[in-house]
Amino acid sequence: MSSTGVVPAALQVGSTPAAAVLHAIRVSGPVTRDHLAAATALSPATINRQVAALSRIGLIVDRPDLVDPGGIGRPKHPLTIDRDTLCVAGMHIGARRTLLAIADLGGRTLYSHAVRTPRDEAAVGDLCDQLAELVDRFSGRRLLWGGVAAGGAVDAATGRIDHPVLGWRRVPVGQMLATALGVPVSVGEHVQAMAAAELLLSSPREIVGTGLFFYARETVGMAMSVDGKVLMPLRGAGSIAHLPVVAPHLASAARPVLQDVIGRGAAQSAARRLGVGENDSAIVDERAEVLGGVVAMLRDVLNPDGVVVAGDAFAAHPHGLAPVQAAFDAATTIARPLEISPSQFGLRVQESAAVVMALSVVYADPVAATTGESSPTVGA
């Protein structure tokens, strides 16, 4: 860990033996060691070493109370993650509001609420203090990690954030939150974090192959995953906000770009110009057509195995994703059909981004993350 308390996130399915065992227990628990052997392809001896290490640091627990009393032969105690004594703290910084959340080791939210995002950089410390106050309400749990997911440009190594919409420049959010919480903190770009949540939290999606994740609300972004790992360029995430679009109803600019046609402000401006309501078909149909066309264009360039979308801009149409899918089907030039999937987190997508930022390093290397020690190896 750096002197600032900031540790770069690990937005990927862990590959160490300890990570594989923790993942199998978290996803399928309660499970026995026999199940772990089948789920991880690790040897019984290796599984026993990982279970011993994970138990010693308190991430998993033996549950003899869950043994089937009618079972034949020597009972095998199931294992579960410890959902009762550990927690993480996460923050999602949006253009309008910031969500603060406390979650257990499995990523289940214990408490969350939203506050207005401050425009004043000096008020960021108040956000950190508010999250620390939430942690204090769960004093019976041990805090493992903190996480921040934010729009704009994020320096994952230092935890500094540039947020043009808010006017922030090199704000050391990671260091400030690490000081307030007293634990390591990871900071990342929020669309990358949302994509990681699809891989790591709740019911993980298929981790083999490539996937695109799109988010559109007040801001817009895209992330890509390959074989269970979200791509994180060294110099930060790119942008799709500048992509040119055709939107005669939504945009008044001569050469509109994608950022011009999303967000409530764009819909309100269009409604005033047209003399209609924000949910008039001229507005919602055009927005769906624009989004479907952009997703199709990037699909044609990258040809992913799957596409997931999230955010109000995708969800606001009265007919759901159907108009976006229709526009996508009409625009793509690849013959293989591809169904656009909604995020499994729905309205909780910002919450999932905050939580996964606080859990990703723990999931990737649980022993090293919680103790600073190396995980027991396969052959040890």
Short mmCIF file of C-alpha atoms in Angstrom, two decimals:
data_model
loop_
_atom_site.label_atom_id
_atom_site.label_comp_id
_atom_site.label_asym_id
_atom_site.label_seq_id
_atom_site.Cartn_x
_atom_site.Cartn_y
_atom_site.Cartn_z
CA MET A 1 0.00 0.00 0.00
CA SER A 2 1.27 3.50 -0.83
CA SER A 3 1.86 6.17 1.80
CA THR A 4 -1.42 7.77 0.72
CA GLY A 5 -3.44 4.67 1.55
CA VAL A 6 -4.50 4.26 -2.09
CA VAL A 7 -4.27 0.85 -3.79
CA PRO A 8 -5.20 0.46 -7.50
CA ALA A 9 -8.32 -1.62 -8.00
CA ALA A 10 -8.18 -5.14 -9.43
CA LEU A 11 -11.28 -5.25 -11.62
CA GLN A 12 -11.01 -8.90 -12.56
CA VAL A 13 -11.82 -12.41 -11.46
CA GLY A 14 -8.92 -13.44 -9.22
CA SER A 15 -6.52 -16.12 -10.45
CA THR A 16 -4.73 -17.09 -7.23
CA PRO A 17 -5.82 -20.33 -5.52
CA ALA A 18 -7.13 -18.37 -2.52
CA ALA A 19 -9.16 -16.11 -4.83
CA ALA A 20 -10.60 -19.12 -6.66
CA VAL A 21 -11.68 -20.76 -3.41
CA LEU A 22 -13.15 -17.54 -2.01
CA HIS A 23 -15.01 -16.96 -5.28
CA ALA A 24 -16.50 -20.47 -5.28
CA ILE A 25 -17.61 -20.15 -1.65
CA ARG A 26 -19.03 -16.67 -2.21
CA VAL A 27 -20.97 -17.60 -5.33
CA SER A 28 -22.22 -21.06 -4.34
CA GLY A 29 -21.98 -21.23 -0.54
CA PRO A 30 -22.66 -22.96 1.69
CA VAL A 31 -20.40 -25.54 0.05
CA THR A 32 -18.23 -28.44 1.15
CA ARG A 33 -14.60 -29.03 0.24
CA ASP A 34 -15.74 -31.68 -2.26
CA HIS A 35 -17.73 -29.03 -4.10
CA LEU A 36 -14.71 -26.71 -4.09
CA ALA A 37 -12.61 -29.40 -5.75
CA ALA A 38 -15.14 -29.67 -8.57
CA ALA A 39 -15.63 -25.90 -8.89
CA THR A 40 -11.97 -24.88 -8.89
CA ALA A 41 -10.09 -27.91 -10.30
CA LEU A 42 -7.63 -27.52 -7.41
CA SER A 43 -6.31 -30.54 -5.54
CA PRO A 44 -7.79 -31.41 -2.13
CA ALA A 45 -4.49 -30.53 -0.47
CA THR A 46 -4.41 -27.10 -2.11
CA ILE A 47 -8.03 -26.47 -1.18
CA ASN A 48 -7.32 -27.36 2.45
CA ARG A 49 -4.44 -24.87 2.53
CA GLN A 50 -6.56 -22.10 1.06
CA VAL A 51 -9.48 -22.83 3.36
CA ALA A 52 -7.14 -22.75 6.36
CA ALA A 53 -5.67 -19.41 5.25
CA LEU A 54 -9.06 -17.83 4.52
CA SER A 55 -10.45 -19.10 7.84
CA ARG A 56 -7.46 -17.77 9.76
CA ILE A 57 -7.99 -14.24 8.46
CA GLY A 58 -11.72 -14.43 9.06
CA LEU A 59 -13.05 -14.27 5.50
CA ILE A 60 -14.81 -17.65 5.60
CA VAL A 61 -16.42 -19.64 8.39
CA ASP A 62 -17.12 -23.31 9.07
CA ARG A 63 -20.86 -23.94 9.45
CA PRO A 64 -21.49 -27.25 11.26
CA ASP A 65 -25.02 -26.01 11.97
CA LEU A 66 -25.80 -26.46 8.26
CA VAL A 67 -24.88 -30.15 8.13
CA ASP A 68 -27.74 -32.32 6.90
CA PRO A 69 -28.76 -34.37 9.97
CA GLY A 70 -30.02 -37.14 7.70
CA GLY A 71 -26.73 -37.54 5.83
CA ILE A 72 -24.93 -40.87 5.69
CA GLY A 73 -21.37 -41.25 6.92
CA ARG A 74 -19.08 -38.66 8.45
CA PRO A 75 -20.66 -35.22 8.02
CA LYS A 76 -18.80 -32.64 5.95
CA HIS A 77 -19.13 -29.14 7.31
CA PRO A 78 -20.25 -26.55 4.76
CA LEU A 79 -18.27 -23.33 4.32
CA THR A 80 -19.62 -19.83 3.80
CA ILE A 81 -18.13 -16.37 3.61
CA ASP A 82 -18.39 -14.32 6.78
CA ARG A 83 -21.36 -12.06 6.17
CA ASP A 84 -21.75 -11.04 9.81
CA THR A 85 -18.52 -9.48 11.08
CA LEU A 86 -16.90 -7.76 8.07
CA CYS A 87 -17.83 -4.80 5.88
CA VAL A 88 -16.55 -2.43 3.20
CA ALA A 89 -17.45 1.20 2.48
CA GLY A 90 -18.10 2.58 -1.00
CA MET A 91 -18.82 5.92 -2.64
CA HIS A 92 -20.17 6.62 -6.14
CA ILE A 93 -19.61 10.23 -7.17
CA GLY A 94 -22.09 11.24 -9.84
CA ALA A 95 -22.66 14.53 -11.62
CA ARG A 96 -25.76 15.29 -9.54
CA ARG A 97 -25.60 13.04 -6.50
CA THR A 98 -23.15 10.95 -4.55
CA LEU A 99 -24.17 7.57 -3.17
CA LEU A 100 -22.65 6.29 0.07
CA ALA A 101 -22.88 2.57 0.86
CA ILE A 102 -21.84 -0.04 3.39
CA ALA A 103 -21.74 -3.67 2.20
CA ASP A 104 -20.79 -7.08 3.53
CA LEU A 105 -18.04 -9.33 2.17
CA GLY A 106 -20.42 -10.82 -0.39
CA GLY A 107 -21.29 -7.42 -1.86
CA ARG A 108 -24.74 -7.27 -0.25
CA THR A 109 -25.59 -3.69 0.66
CA LEU A 110 -26.27 -3.20 4.36
CA TYR A 111 -27.11 0.50 4.09
CA SER A 112 -26.94 3.24 1.48
CA HIS A 113 -28.16 6.73 0.87
CA ALA A 114 -27.51 9.55 -1.57
CA VAL A 115 -26.46 13.15 -1.00
CA ARG A 116 -25.98 16.05 -3.39
CA THR A 117 -22.55 16.06 -5.04
CA PRO A 118 -20.68 19.22 -4.03
CA ARG A 119 -19.30 21.47 -6.72
CA ASP A 120 -16.77 22.90 -4.29
CA GLU A 121 -13.66 20.76 -4.08
CA ALA A 122 -13.24 21.77 -0.44
CA ALA A 123 -16.51 19.98 0.39
CA VAL A 124 -15.16 16.60 -0.73
CA GLY A 125 -13.81 16.08 2.76
CA ASP A 126 -17.38 16.29 4.05
CA LEU A 127 -18.32 13.35 1.80
CA CYS A 128 -15.48 11.31 3.26
CA ASP A 129 -16.51 12.21 6.80
CA GLN A 130 -20.13 11.24 6.06
CA LEU A 131 -19.03 7.81 4.84
CA ALA A 132 -16.87 7.39 7.95
CA GLU A 133 -19.91 8.24 10.08
CA LEU A 134 -21.87 5.50 8.31
CA VAL A 135 -19.10 3.03 9.08
CA ASP A 136 -19.33 3.98 12.75
CA ARG A 137 -22.96 2.83 12.74
CA PHE A 138 -21.63 -0.65 11.98
CA SER A 139 -19.07 -0.68 14.77
CA GLY A 140 -19.74 -4.38 15.35
CA ARG A 141 -18.13 -5.14 12.00
CA ARG A 142 -14.49 -4.89 10.95
CA LEU A 143 -13.98 -2.51 8.04
CA LEU A 144 -11.78 -4.08 5.36
CA TRP A 145 -11.53 -1.56 2.54
CA GLY A 146 -12.95 1.60 1.01
CA GLY A 147 -13.84 2.27 -2.62
CA VAL A 148 -14.67 5.23 -4.84
CA ALA A 149 -16.24 5.08 -8.30
CA ALA A 150 -16.42 8.39 -10.14
CA GLY A 151 -17.01 9.95 -13.51
CA GLY A 152 -14.36 12.03 -15.19
CA ALA A 153 -10.70 11.05 -15.34
CA VAL A 154 -9.30 8.94 -12.49
CA ASP A 155 -5.66 8.31 -11.62
CA ALA A 156 -5.97 4.86 -10.05
CA ALA A 157 -2.45 4.93 -8.61
CA THR A 158 -2.95 8.15 -6.63
CA GLY A 159 -6.73 8.24 -6.23
CA ARG A 160 -6.93 11.73 -7.75
CA ILE A 161 -9.98 12.71 -9.79
CA ASP A 162 -10.48 15.25 -12.59
CA HIS A 163 -14.20 15.81 -13.10
CA PRO A 164 -14.88 18.45 -15.81
CA VAL A 165 -18.65 18.46 -15.18
CA LEU A 166 -18.06 19.33 -11.51
CA GLY A 167 -15.04 21.53 -12.17
CA TRP A 168 -12.75 19.32 -10.09
CA ARG A 169 -9.05 19.23 -10.88
CA ARG A 170 -6.69 16.63 -9.35
CA VAL A 171 -8.79 16.26 -6.20
CA PRO A 172 -7.09 13.65 -3.91
CA VAL A 173 -10.30 11.81 -3.06
CA GLY A 174 -8.56 8.49 -2.45
CA GLN A 175 -6.10 9.87 0.08
CA MET A 176 -8.81 11.88 1.82
CA LEU A 177 -11.08 8.84 2.16
CA ALA A 178 -8.23 6.57 3.32
CA THR A 179 -7.46 9.10 6.06
CA ALA A 180 -11.11 9.31 7.10
CA LEU A 181 -11.66 5.53 7.15
CA GLY A 182 -8.27 4.33 8.34
CA VAL A 183 -8.16 1.50 5.76
CA PRO A 184 -6.84 1.15 2.18
CA VAL A 185 -8.95 2.71 -0.55
CA SER A 186 -9.27 2.00 -4.28
CA VAL A 187 -10.50 4.63 -6.74
CA GLY A 188 -11.68 3.96 -10.27
CA GLU A 189 -13.65 5.21 -13.25
CA HIS A 190 -17.31 4.47 -12.63
CA VAL A 191 -18.22 2.77 -15.91
CA GLN A 192 -15.27 0.39 -15.53
CA ALA A 193 -16.48 -0.29 -11.99
CA MET A 194 -20.01 -1.02 -13.21
CA ALA A 195 -18.62 -3.47 -15.75
CA ALA A 196 -16.62 -5.14 -12.98
CA ALA A 197 -19.75 -5.48 -10.84
CA GLU A 198 -21.36 -7.51 -13.63
CA LEU A 199 -18.41 -9.92 -13.41
CA LEU A 200 -17.83 -10.05 -9.67
CA LEU A 201 -21.02 -9.37 -7.71
CA SER A 202 -24.25 -11.30 -7.24
CA SER A 203 -24.70 -13.83 -10.04
CA PRO A 204 -21.60 -13.34 -12.20
CA ARG A 205 -22.08 -13.29 -15.96
CA GLU A 206 -20.07 -15.53 -18.25
CA ILE A 207 -16.42 -14.61 -17.70
CA VAL A 208 -14.98 -16.22 -20.83
CA GLY A 209 -14.89 -14.05 -23.94
CA THR A 210 -15.30 -10.32 -24.49
CA GLY A 211 -17.99 -7.94 -23.35
CA LEU A 212 -18.94 -4.28 -23.73
CA PHE A 213 -20.66 -2.28 -20.99
CA PHE A 214 -22.40 1.02 -21.77
CA TYR A 215 -23.69 3.56 -19.27
CA ALA A 216 -25.72 6.64 -20.13
CA ARG A 217 -27.35 9.01 -17.68
CA GLU A 218 -26.04 12.56 -17.21
CA THR A 219 -22.72 11.33 -18.56
CA VAL A 220 -21.95 8.49 -20.94
CA GLY A 221 -19.21 5.91 -21.04
CA MET A 222 -18.13 2.46 -22.18
CA ALA A 223 -15.92 -0.26 -20.72
CA MET A 224 -14.66 -3.53 -22.15
CA SER A 225 -13.90 -6.84 -20.44
CA VAL A 226 -11.84 -9.75 -21.73
CA ASP A 227 -11.99 -13.18 -20.07
CA GLY A 228 -13.15 -11.85 -16.72
CA LYS A 229 -10.95 -8.75 -16.62
CA VAL A 230 -12.06 -5.17 -17.19
CA LEU A 231 -9.55 -3.35 -19.39
CA MET A 232 -7.99 -0.43 -17.53
CA PRO A 233 -5.69 1.63 -19.79
CA LEU A 234 -2.64 3.03 -18.03
CA ARG A 235 -3.60 6.59 -18.92
CA GLY A 236 -7.23 6.26 -17.95
CA ALA A 237 -10.45 5.37 -19.69
CA GLY A 238 -11.26 6.74 -23.13
CA SER A 239 -14.47 8.57 -23.98
CA ILE A 240 -17.41 8.02 -26.31
CA ALA A 241 -19.10 11.29 -25.36
CA HIS A 242 -17.69 13.03 -28.44
CA LEU A 243 -19.06 10.55 -31.00
CA PRO A 244 -21.10 12.36 -33.66
CA VAL A 245 -24.82 11.56 -33.80
CA VAL A 246 -27.87 12.51 -35.84
CA ALA A 247 -30.51 13.92 -33.49
CA PRO A 248 -32.59 16.75 -35.01
CA HIS A 249 -35.09 16.77 -32.13
CA LEU A 250 -32.79 16.33 -29.15
CA ALA A 251 -29.84 18.49 -30.13
CA SER A 252 -29.74 22.13 -31.21
CA ALA A 253 -26.03 22.09 -32.07
CA ALA A 254 -25.06 22.07 -35.73
CA ARG A 255 -22.88 19.00 -35.24
CA PRO A 256 -24.26 17.19 -32.19
CA VAL A 257 -22.32 14.58 -30.27
CA LEU A 258 -23.55 11.82 -27.97
CA GLN A 259 -23.16 13.90 -24.80
CA ASP A 260 -25.56 16.48 -26.27
CA VAL A 261 -28.50 14.06 -26.40
CA ILE A 262 -28.39 12.29 -23.03
CA GLY A 263 -29.30 13.54 -19.58
CA ARG A 264 -32.38 15.26 -18.32
CA GLY A 265 -31.14 18.66 -19.44
CA ALA A 266 -31.08 17.58 -23.09
CA ALA A 267 -34.63 16.20 -22.85
CA GLN A 268 -35.90 19.37 -21.14
CA SER A 269 -34.31 21.64 -23.75
CA ALA A 270 -35.76 19.55 -26.57
CA ALA A 271 -39.19 19.58 -24.95
CA ARG A 272 -39.17 23.38 -24.71
CA ARG A 273 -38.11 23.76 -28.34
CA LEU A 274 -40.75 21.33 -29.57
CA GLY A 275 -43.49 22.43 -27.20
CA VAL A 276 -44.01 18.89 -25.86
CA GLY A 277 -43.37 16.93 -22.68
CA GLU A 278 -40.02 15.37 -21.81
CA ASN A 279 -41.44 11.90 -22.48
CA ASP A 280 -42.93 12.73 -25.86
CA SER A 281 -42.32 10.04 -28.46
CA ALA A 282 -40.25 12.40 -30.62
CA ILE A 283 -37.73 12.67 -27.78
CA VAL A 284 -37.66 9.17 -26.32
CA ASP A 285 -37.75 7.45 -29.72
CA GLU A 286 -34.88 9.55 -31.06
CA ARG A 287 -32.77 8.96 -27.96
CA ALA A 288 -33.31 5.18 -28.24
CA GLU A 289 -32.38 5.31 -31.91
CA VAL A 290 -29.20 7.25 -31.17
CA LEU A 291 -28.15 4.90 -28.38
CA GLY A 292 -28.88 1.79 -30.42
CA GLY A 293 -26.88 3.18 -33.31
CA VAL A 294 -23.85 4.05 -31.16
CA VAL A 295 -23.85 0.61 -29.51
CA ALA A 296 -24.09 -1.01 -32.95
CA MET A 297 -21.18 1.03 -34.30
CA LEU A 298 -18.89 0.00 -31.45
CA ARG A 299 -20.12 -3.58 -31.65
CA ASP A 300 -19.14 -3.63 -35.32
CA VAL A 301 -15.65 -2.33 -34.47
CA LEU A 302 -14.95 -4.63 -31.51
CA ASN A 303 -17.32 -7.57 -32.16
CA PRO A 304 -17.82 -8.54 -28.50
CA ASP A 305 -19.52 -11.71 -27.31
CA GLY A 306 -22.01 -9.73 -25.24
CA VAL A 307 -23.30 -6.21 -24.56
CA VAL A 308 -24.69 -4.89 -21.25
CA VAL A 309 -26.26 -1.45 -20.83
CA ALA A 310 -27.27 0.61 -17.80
CA GLY A 311 -28.44 4.10 -16.89
CA ASP A 312 -31.59 6.18 -17.18
CA ALA A 313 -31.00 7.05 -20.83
CA PHE A 314 -31.32 3.38 -21.74
CA ALA A 315 -34.16 2.67 -19.31
CA ALA A 316 -36.37 5.73 -19.82
CA HIS A 317 -38.31 4.60 -22.89
CA PRO A 318 -41.86 3.38 -22.11
CA HIS A 319 -41.10 0.18 -24.04
CA GLY A 320 -37.85 -0.46 -22.21
CA LEU A 321 -34.88 -1.68 -24.23
CA ALA A 322 -36.97 -2.85 -27.19
CA PRO A 323 -36.54 0.40 -29.22
CA VAL A 324 -32.80 0.45 -28.48
CA GLN A 325 -32.53 -3.17 -29.60
CA ALA A 326 -34.49 -2.40 -32.78
CA ALA A 327 -32.18 0.51 -33.63
CA PHE A 328 -29.17 -1.67 -32.87
CA ASP A 329 -30.43 -4.46 -35.14
CA ALA A 330 -31.06 -2.00 -37.96
CA ALA A 331 -27.62 -0.38 -37.67
CA THR A 332 -25.22 -3.28 -37.05
CA THR A 333 -23.47 -4.79 -40.05
CA ILE A 334 -22.52 -8.07 -38.36
CA ALA A 335 -24.89 -10.89 -39.26
CA ARG A 336 -24.64 -12.70 -35.93
CA PRO A 337 -27.64 -11.73 -33.77
CA LEU A 338 -26.78 -10.19 -30.43
CA GLU A 339 -29.26 -9.36 -27.70
CA ILE A 340 -28.51 -6.29 -25.59
CA SER A 341 -28.77 -7.17 -21.90
CA PRO A 342 -29.73 -4.77 -19.11
CA SER A 343 -27.48 -4.55 -16.08
CA GLN A 344 -28.42 -7.10 -13.45
CA PHE A 345 -28.33 -4.29 -10.87
CA GLY A 346 -31.00 -2.06 -12.42
CA LEU A 347 -31.44 1.13 -10.39
CA ARG A 348 -28.66 -0.04 -8.06
CA VAL A 349 -25.95 0.15 -10.70
CA GLN A 350 -24.18 3.13 -9.05
CA GLU A 351 -24.32 1.31 -5.73
CA SER A 352 -22.77 -1.78 -7.29
CA ALA A 353 -19.93 0.33 -8.72
CA ALA A 354 -19.11 1.78 -5.30
CA VAL A 355 -19.21 -1.62 -3.61
CA VAL A 356 -17.09 -3.45 -6.19
CA MET A 357 -14.39 -0.77 -5.93
CA ALA A 358 -14.17 -1.58 -2.22
CA LEU A 359 -14.09 -5.35 -2.79
CA SER A 360 -12.06 -5.92 -5.96
CA VAL A 361 -8.61 -6.09 -4.35
CA VAL A 362 -9.92 -8.37 -1.60
CA TYR A 363 -11.49 -10.68 -4.18
CA ALA A 364 -8.38 -10.71 -6.39
CA ASP A 365 -5.91 -11.68 -3.65
CA PRO A 366 -7.74 -12.08 -0.35
CA VAL A 367 -4.79 -13.12 1.82
CA ALA A 368 -2.42 -10.39 0.65
CA ALA A 369 -5.16 -7.74 0.73
CA THR A 370 -6.13 -8.39 4.32
CA THR A 371 -2.78 -9.34 5.88
CA GLY A 372 -0.04 -8.22 3.52
CA GLU A 373 1.17 -11.83 3.33
CA SER A 374 1.53 -13.98 0.22
CA SER A 375 -1.21 -16.52 -0.46
CA PRO A 376 -0.30 -20.20 0.06
CA THR A 377 0.77 -21.59 -3.30
CA VAL A 378 -0.54 -24.61 -5.14
CA GLY A 379 2.55 -26.68 -4.47
CA ALA A 380 3.38 -25.46 -0.96
#
